[in-house]
CSV table of C-alpha atoms and ligand atoms in Angstrom, one decimal:
chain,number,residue,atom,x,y,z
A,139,UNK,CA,-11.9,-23.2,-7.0
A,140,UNK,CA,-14.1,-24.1,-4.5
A,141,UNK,CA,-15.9,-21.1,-4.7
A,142,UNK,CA,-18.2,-22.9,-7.5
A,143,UNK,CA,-19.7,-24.8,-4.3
A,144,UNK,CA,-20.7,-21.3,-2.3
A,145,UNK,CA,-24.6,-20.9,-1.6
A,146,UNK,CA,-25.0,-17.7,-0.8
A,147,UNK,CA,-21.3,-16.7,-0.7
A,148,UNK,CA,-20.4,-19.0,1.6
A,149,UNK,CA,-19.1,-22.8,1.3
A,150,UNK,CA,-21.0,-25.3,3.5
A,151,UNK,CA,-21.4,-29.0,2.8
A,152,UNK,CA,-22.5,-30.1,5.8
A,153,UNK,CA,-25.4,-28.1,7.5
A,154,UNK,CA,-25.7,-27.9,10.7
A,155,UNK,CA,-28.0,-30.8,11.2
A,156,UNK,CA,-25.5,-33.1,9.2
A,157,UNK,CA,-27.1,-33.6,6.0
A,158,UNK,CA,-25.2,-32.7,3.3
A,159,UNK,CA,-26.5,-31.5,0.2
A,160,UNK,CA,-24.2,-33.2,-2.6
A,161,UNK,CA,-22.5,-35.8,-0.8
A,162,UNK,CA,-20.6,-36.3,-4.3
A,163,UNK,CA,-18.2,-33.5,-3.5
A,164,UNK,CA,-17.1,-34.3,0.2
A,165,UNK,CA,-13.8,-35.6,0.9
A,166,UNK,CA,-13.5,-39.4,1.3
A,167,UNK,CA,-15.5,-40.7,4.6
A,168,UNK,CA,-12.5,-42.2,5.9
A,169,UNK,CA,-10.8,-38.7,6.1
A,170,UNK,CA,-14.0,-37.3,7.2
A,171,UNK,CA,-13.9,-39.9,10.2
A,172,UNK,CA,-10.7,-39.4,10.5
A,173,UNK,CA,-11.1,-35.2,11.0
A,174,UNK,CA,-13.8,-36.0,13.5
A,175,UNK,CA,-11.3,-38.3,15.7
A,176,UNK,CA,-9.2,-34.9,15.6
A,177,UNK,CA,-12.0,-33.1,16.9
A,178,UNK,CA,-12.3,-35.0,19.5
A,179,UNK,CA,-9.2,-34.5,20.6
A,180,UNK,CA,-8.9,-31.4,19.8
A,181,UNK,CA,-12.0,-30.2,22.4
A,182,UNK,CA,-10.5,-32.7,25.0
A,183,UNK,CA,-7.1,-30.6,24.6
A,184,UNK,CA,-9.8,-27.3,25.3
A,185,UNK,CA,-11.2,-29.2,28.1
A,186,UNK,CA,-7.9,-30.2,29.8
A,187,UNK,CA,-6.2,-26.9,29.4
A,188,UNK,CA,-9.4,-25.0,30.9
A,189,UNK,CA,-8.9,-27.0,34.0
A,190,UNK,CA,-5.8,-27.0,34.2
A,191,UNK,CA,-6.0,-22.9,34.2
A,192,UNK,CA,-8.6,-23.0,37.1
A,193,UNK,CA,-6.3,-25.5,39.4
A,194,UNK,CA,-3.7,-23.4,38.9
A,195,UNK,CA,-1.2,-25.1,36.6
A,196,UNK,CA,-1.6,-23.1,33.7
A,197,UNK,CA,-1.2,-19.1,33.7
A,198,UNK,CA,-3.6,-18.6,30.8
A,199,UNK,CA,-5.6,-21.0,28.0
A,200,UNK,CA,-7.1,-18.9,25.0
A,201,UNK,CA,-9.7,-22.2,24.0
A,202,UNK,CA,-10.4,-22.5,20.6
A,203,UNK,CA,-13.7,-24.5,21.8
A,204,UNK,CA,-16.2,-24.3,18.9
A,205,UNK,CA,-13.0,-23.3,16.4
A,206,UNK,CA,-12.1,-27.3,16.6
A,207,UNK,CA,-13.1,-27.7,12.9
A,208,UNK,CA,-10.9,-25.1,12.0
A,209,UNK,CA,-8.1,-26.6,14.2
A,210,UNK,CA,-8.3,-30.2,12.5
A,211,UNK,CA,-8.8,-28.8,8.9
A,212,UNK,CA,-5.5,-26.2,8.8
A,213,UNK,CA,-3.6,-29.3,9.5
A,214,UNK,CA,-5.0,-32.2,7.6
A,215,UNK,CA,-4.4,-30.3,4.3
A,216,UNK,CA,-0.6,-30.1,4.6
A,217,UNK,CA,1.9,-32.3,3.8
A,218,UNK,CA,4.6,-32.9,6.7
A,219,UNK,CA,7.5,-30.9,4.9
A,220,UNK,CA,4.9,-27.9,4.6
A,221,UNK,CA,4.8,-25.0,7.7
A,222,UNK,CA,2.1,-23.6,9.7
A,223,UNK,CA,2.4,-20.6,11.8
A,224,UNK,CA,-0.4,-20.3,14.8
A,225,UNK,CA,-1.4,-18.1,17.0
A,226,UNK,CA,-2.1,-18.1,21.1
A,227,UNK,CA,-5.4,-19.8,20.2
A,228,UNK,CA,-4.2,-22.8,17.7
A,229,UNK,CA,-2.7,-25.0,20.5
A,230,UNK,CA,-5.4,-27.6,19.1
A,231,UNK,CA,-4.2,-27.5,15.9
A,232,UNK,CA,-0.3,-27.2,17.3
A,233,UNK,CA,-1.2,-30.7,18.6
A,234,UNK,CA,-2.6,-32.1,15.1
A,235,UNK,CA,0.2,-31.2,13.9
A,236,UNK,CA,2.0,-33.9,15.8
A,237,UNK,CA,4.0,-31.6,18.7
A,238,UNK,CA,3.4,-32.6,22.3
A,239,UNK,CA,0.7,-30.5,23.5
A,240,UNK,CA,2.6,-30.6,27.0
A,241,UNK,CA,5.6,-29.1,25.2
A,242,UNK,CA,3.2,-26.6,23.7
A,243,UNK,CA,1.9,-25.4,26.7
A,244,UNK,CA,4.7,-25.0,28.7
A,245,UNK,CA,4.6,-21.2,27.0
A,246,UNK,CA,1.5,-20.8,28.6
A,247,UNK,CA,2.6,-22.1,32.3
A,248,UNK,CA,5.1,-19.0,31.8
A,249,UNK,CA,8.4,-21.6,32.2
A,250,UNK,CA,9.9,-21.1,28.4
A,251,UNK,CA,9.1,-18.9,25.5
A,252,UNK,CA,8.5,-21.6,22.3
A,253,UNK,CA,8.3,-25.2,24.5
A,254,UNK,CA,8.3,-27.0,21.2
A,255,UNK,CA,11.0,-27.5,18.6
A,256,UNK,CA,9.5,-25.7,15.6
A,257,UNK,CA,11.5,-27.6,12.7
A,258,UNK,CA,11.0,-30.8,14.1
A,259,UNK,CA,7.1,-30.6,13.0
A,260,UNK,CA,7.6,-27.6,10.7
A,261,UNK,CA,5.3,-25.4,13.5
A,262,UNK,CA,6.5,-22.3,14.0
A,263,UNK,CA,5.8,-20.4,17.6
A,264,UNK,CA,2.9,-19.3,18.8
A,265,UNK,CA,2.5,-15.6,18.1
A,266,UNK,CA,0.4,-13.2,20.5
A,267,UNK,CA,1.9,-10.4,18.9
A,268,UNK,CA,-1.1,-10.1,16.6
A,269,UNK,CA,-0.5,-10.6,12.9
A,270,UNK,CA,3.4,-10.5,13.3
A,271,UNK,CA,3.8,-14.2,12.3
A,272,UNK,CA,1.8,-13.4,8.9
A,273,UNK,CA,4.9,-11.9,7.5
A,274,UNK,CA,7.5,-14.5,9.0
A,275,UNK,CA,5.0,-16.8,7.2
A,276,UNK,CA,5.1,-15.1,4.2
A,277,UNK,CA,8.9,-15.1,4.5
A,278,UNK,CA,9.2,-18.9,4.7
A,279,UNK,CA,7.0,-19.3,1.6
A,280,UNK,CA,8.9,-16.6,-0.7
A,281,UNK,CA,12.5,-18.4,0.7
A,282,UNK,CA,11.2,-22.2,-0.2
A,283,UNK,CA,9.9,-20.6,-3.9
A,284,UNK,CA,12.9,-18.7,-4.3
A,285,UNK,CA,14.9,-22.5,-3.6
A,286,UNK,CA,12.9,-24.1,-5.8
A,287,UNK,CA,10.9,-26.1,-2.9
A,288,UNK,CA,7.1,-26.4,-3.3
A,289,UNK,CA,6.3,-26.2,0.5
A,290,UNK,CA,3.3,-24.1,1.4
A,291,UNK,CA,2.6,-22.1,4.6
A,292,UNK,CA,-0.4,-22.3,6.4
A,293,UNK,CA,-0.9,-18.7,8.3
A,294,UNK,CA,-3.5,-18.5,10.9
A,295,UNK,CA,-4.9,-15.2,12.4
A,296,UNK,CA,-7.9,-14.1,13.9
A,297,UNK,CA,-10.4,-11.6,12.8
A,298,UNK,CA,-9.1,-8.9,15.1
A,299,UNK,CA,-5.7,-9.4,13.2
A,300,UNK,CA,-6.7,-8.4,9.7
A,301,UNK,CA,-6.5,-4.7,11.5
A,302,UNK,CA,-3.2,-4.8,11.5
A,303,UNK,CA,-0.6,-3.1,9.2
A,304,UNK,CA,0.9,-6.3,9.2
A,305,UNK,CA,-1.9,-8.5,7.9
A,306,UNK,CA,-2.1,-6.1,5.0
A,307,UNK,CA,1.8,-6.1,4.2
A,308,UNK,CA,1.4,-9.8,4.6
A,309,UNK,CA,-1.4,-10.1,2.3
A,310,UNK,CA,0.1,-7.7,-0.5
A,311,UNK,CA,3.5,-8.8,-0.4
A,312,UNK,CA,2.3,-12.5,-0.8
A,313,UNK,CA,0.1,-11.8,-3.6
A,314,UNK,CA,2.6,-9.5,-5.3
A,315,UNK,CA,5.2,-12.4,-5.4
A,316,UNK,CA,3.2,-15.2,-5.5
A,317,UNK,CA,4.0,-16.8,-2.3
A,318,UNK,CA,3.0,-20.3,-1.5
A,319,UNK,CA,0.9,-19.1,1.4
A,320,UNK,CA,-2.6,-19.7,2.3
A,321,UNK,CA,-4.2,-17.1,5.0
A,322,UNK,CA,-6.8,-18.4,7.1
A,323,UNK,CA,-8.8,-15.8,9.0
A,324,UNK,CA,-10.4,-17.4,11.7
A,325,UNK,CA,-13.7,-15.2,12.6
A,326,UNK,CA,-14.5,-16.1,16.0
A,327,UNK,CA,-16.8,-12.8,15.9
A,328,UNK,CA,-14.6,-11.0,18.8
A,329,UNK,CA,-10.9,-9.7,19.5
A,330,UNK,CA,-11.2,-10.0,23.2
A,331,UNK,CA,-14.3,-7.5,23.6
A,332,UNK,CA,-14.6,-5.7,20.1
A,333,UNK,CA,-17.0,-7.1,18.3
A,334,UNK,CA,-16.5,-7.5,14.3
A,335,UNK,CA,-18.6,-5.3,13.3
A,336,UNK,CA,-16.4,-2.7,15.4
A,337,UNK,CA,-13.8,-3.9,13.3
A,338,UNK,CA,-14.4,-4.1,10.1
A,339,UNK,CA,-17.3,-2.5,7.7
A,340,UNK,CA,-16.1,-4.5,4.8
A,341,UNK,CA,-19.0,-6.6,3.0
A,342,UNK,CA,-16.5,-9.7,4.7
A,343,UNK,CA,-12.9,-10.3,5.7
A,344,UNK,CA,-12.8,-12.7,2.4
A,345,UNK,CA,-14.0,-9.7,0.4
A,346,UNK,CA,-10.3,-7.8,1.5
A,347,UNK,CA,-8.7,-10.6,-0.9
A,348,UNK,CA,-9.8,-8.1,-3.9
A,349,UNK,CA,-7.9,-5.8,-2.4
A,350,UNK,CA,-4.6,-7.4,-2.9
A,351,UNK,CA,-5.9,-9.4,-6.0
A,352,UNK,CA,-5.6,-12.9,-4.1
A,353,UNK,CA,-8.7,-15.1,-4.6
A,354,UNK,CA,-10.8,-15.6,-1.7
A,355,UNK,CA,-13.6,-17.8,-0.4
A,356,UNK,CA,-15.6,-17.5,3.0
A,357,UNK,CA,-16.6,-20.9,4.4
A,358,UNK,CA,-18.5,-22.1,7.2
A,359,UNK,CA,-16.1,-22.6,10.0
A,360,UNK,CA,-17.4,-25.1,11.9
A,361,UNK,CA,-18.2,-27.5,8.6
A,362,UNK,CA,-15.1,-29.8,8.7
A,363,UNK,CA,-15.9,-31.1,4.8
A,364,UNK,CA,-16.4,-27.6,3.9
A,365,UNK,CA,-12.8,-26.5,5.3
A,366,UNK,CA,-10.7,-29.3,4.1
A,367,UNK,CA,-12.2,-29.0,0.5
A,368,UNK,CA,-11.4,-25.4,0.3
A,369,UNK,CA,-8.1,-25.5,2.2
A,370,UNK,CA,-7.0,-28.1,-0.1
A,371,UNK,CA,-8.0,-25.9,-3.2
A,372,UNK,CA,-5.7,-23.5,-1.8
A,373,UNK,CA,-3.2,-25.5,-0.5
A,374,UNK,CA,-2.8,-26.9,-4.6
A,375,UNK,CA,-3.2,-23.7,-6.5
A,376,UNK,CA,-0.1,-22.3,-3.7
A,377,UNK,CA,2.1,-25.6,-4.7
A,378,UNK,CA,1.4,-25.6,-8.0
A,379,UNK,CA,3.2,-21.7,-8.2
A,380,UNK,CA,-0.6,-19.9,-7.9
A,381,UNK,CA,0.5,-17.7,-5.3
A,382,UNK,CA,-2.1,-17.3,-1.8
A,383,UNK,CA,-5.7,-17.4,-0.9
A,384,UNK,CA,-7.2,-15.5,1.9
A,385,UNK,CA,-9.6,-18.1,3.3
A,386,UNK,CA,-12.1,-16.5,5.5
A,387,UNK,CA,-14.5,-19.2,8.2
A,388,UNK,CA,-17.0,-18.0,9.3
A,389,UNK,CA,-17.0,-19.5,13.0
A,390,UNK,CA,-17.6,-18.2,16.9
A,391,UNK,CA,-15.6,-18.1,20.0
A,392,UNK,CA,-17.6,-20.4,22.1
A,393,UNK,CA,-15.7,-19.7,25.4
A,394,UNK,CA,-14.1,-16.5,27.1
A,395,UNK,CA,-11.3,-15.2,25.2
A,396,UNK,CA,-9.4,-16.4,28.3
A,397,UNK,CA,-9.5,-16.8,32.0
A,398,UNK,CA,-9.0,-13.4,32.2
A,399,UNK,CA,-12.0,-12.5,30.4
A,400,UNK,CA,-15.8,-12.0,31.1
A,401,UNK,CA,-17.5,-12.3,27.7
A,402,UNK,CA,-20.7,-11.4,29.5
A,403,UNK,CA,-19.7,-7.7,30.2
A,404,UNK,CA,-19.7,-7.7,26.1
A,405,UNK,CA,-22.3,-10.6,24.3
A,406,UNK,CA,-25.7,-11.8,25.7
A,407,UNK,CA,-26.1,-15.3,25.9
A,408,UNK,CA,-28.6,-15.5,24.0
A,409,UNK,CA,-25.7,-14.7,21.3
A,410,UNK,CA,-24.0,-18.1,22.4
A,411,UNK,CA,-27.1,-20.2,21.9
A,412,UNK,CA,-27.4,-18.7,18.9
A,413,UNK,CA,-24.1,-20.7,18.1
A,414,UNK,CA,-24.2,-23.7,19.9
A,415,UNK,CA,-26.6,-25.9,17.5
A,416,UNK,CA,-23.8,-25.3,15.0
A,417,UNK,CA,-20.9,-27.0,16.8
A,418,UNK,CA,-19.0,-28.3,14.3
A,419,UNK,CA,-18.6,-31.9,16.2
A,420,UNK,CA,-22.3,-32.5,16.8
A,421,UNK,CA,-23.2,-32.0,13.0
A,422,UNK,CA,-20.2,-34.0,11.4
A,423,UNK,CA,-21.2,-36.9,14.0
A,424,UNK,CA,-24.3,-37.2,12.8
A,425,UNK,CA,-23.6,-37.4,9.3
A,426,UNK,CA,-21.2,-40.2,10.2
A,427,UNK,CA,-23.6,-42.3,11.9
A,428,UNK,CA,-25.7,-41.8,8.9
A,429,UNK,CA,-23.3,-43.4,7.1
A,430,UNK,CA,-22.8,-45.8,9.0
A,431,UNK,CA,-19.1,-45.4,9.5
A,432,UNK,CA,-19.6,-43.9,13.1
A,433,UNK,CA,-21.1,-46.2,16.0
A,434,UNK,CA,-20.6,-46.9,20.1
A,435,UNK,CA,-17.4,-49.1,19.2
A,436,UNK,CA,-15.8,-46.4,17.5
A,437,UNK,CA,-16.6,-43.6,19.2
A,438,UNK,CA,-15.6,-45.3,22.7
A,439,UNK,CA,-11.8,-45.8,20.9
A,440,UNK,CA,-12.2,-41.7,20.0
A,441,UNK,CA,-12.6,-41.2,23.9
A,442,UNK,CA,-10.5,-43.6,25.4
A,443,UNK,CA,-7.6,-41.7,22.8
A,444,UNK,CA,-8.2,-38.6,24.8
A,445,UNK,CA,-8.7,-39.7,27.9
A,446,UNK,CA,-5.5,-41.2,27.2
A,447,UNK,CA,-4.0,-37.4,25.9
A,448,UNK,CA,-5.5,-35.8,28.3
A,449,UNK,CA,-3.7,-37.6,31.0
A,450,UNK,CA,-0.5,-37.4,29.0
A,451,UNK,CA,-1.1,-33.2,29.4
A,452,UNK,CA,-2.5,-33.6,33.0
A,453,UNK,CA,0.8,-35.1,34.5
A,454,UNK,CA,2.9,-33.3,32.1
A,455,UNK,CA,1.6,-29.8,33.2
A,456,UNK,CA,1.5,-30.7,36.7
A,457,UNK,CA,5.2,-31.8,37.1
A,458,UNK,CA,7.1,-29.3,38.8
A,459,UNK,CA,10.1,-28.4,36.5
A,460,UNK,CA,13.6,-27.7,38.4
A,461,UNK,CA,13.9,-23.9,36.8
A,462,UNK,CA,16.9,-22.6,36.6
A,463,UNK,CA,16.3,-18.5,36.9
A,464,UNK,CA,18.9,-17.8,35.6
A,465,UNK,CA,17.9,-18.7,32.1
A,466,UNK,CA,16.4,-15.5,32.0
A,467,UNK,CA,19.4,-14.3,30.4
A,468,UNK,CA,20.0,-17.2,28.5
A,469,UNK,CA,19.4,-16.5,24.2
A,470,UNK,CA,18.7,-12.8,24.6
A,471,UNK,CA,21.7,-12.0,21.9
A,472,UNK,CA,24.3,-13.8,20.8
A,473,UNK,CA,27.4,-12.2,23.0
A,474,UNK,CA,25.4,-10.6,26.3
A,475,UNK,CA,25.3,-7.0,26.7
A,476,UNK,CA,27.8,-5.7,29.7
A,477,UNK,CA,24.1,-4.7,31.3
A,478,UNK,CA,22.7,-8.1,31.1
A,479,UNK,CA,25.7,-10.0,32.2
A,480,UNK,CA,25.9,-7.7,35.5
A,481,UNK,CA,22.6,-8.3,36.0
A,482,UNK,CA,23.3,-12.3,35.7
A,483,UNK,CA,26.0,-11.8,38.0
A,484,UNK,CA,24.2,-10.1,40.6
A,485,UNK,CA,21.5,-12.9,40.2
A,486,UNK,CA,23.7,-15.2,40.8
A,487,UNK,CA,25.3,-14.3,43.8
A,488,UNK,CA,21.8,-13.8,45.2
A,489,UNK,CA,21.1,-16.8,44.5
A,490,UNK,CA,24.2,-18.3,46.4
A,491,UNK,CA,23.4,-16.4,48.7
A,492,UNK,CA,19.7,-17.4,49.6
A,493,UNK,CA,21.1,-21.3,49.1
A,494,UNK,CA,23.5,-20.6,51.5
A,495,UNK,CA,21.1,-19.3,54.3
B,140,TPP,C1,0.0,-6.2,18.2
B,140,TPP,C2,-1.0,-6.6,19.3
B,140,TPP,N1,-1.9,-5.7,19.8
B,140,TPP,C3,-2.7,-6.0,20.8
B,140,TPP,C4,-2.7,-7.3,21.4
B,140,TPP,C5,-3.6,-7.6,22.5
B,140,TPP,N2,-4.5,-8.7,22.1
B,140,TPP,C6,-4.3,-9.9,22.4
B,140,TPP,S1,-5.5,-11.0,21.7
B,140,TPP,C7,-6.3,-9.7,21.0
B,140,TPP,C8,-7.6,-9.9,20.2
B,140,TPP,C9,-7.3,-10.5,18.9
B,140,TPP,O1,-8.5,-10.9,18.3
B,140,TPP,P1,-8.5,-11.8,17.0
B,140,TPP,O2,-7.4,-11.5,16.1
B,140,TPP,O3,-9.9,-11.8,16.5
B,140,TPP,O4,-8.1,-13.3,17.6
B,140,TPP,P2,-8.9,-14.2,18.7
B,140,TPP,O5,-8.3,-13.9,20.0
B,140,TPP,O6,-10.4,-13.9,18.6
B,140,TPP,O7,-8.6,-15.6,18.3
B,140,TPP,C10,-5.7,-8.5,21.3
B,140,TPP,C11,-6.1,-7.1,20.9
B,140,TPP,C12,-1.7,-8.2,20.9
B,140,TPP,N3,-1.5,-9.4,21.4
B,140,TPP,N4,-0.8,-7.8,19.9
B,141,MG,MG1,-11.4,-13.1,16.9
């Protein structure tokens, strides 16, 4: 495990001035390169979508700005017949994963519930229910075992989440049964305005894995290396019939939860600067010109790629779908309630009614 690579309880193989201490046990510098192209994208995504909110095109954006390592690492580690369940914030990693991010958002312009096929990239939708996809996720994983697949499940939930009664029925059923699932706990520090530390008085959310008798490592969030090493571990141990790993990263919500938010009514700034030197771009990008593998040429191609995504989402998001409101009604049950189909049918004949004026 990589546990055996923790200084002080923690896995980081980057710092956050780039340098890494045993450049022997870091993935391959093509992947690395490769991760830090995702980033980039992955914070253009951020960008666009924040924008997007303020002109009014989207309803909402929960950013995962500062998360991107995260993002990029959740993905990179599975293989394309694996699954990963997200949350609200994990649009970025929704992307990675190869689903249109204007199909993505279109949950979040309030026009469909899920925008995306989820079996087409093995994505399931974007819960806000907190912590409710943890056991669908867990589900997946104990159906593929009991078929004799090796897929694994990535499950992604936020420090907030592991409050839940169904994190911990999640974690313990998993464990109990060996499911192919690997937890990853995001700890942005917050759930909207409760701070962790109003959340939690365990030692750390990794420590909870002791609990349930599932290994578990805490890694530095916002080290990309650190991430894919460990999520790979876990990833392997889950295929190979291991059962899960809770893996805890240690990371920070750089922006508002949402639009909706005002994080200064709850952090000082001071808090955010705190965080900022530790972006999880800045220090991978220097490592990489170090290397040599990064220069101008290269890191012109990253932006023109998404420049060229974020137009993609900017006329996407702007078009202005024909909606038919009547699809309200549409894959609520099977065979419609009388209730809902006098409902239709008075919404219906309004509608008639107002074309007809
Ligand atoms: C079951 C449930 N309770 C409450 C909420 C309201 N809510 C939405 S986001 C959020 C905070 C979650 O924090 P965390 O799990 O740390 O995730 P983050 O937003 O920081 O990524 C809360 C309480 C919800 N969506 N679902
Ligand atoms: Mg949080």
């Amino acid at each position: 495990m990589s546990t055996s690579l923790a200084v002080d309880g923690v896995v980081q193989l980057v710092d956050e001035h780039g340098h890494a201490a045993d450049p022997a046990v870091l993935p391959p510098t093509a992947e690395l390169l490769a991760g830090y192209r995702a980033m980039v994208l992955a914070r253009r995504l951020n960008e666009q979508a924040g924008a997007l909110v303020r002109q009014g095109r989207l309803a909402v954006y929960p950013s995962s700005h500062g998360q991107e390592a995260c993002q990029v690492a959740a993905v990179s580690v599975l293989r394309e017949d694996d699954w990963l369940f997200p949350t609200y914030r994990d649009t970025a990693a929704v992307a990675a994963r190869g689903v249109d991010p204007v199909e993505a958002l279109v949950l979040l312009r309030g026009d469909w519930h899920c925008g995306y096929d989820p079996t087409a990239h093995r994505v399931a939708p974007q819960a806000t229910p907190l912590a409710t996809q943890l056991l669908h996720a867990v589900g997946v994983g104990h159906a593929a075992r009991l078929r004799g697949e090796d897929t694994v499940v990535m499950a992604l939930c936020g420090d907030g989440a592991t409050s839940e009664g169904d994190f911990h029925e999640a974690c313990n059923f998993a464990a109990v049964f060996a499911a192919p699932v690997v937890f990853l706990v995001q700890n942005n520090k917050y759930a909207i305005s409760v701070p962790l530390a109003r959340q939690s008085v365990a030692p750390s959310l990794a420590a909870k894995g002791a609990g349930y008798g599932m290994p578990a490592v805490l890694v530095d969030g916002n080290d990309l290396a650190a991430l894919s090493v460990t999520l790979s571990d876990a990833v392997r141990r889950a295929r190979d019939g291991d059962g899960p790993t809770l893996v805890e990263a240690d990371t920070y919500r750089v922006a508002a939860h949402t639009n909706a938010d005002d994080p200064a009514r709850y952090r000082t700034e001071d808090e955010v600067a705190r965080w900022l030197p530790r972006d999880p771009l800045a220090r991978l990008r220097t490592y990489l010109i170090a290397e040599g593998v990064l220069d101008d040429a290269r890191e012109a191609e990253f932006a023109a790629a998404a420049d060229e995504m974020a137009a993609h989402v900017r006329h996407g998001v702007s078009a202005e779908d024909v909606v038919d409101p009547a699809e309200l009604f549409a894959h609520v049950y099977a065979r419609p309630t009388a209730q809902l189909a006098e409902q239709e049918a008075l919404l219906r004949a309004e509608l008639t009614e107002e074309a007809a004026r």
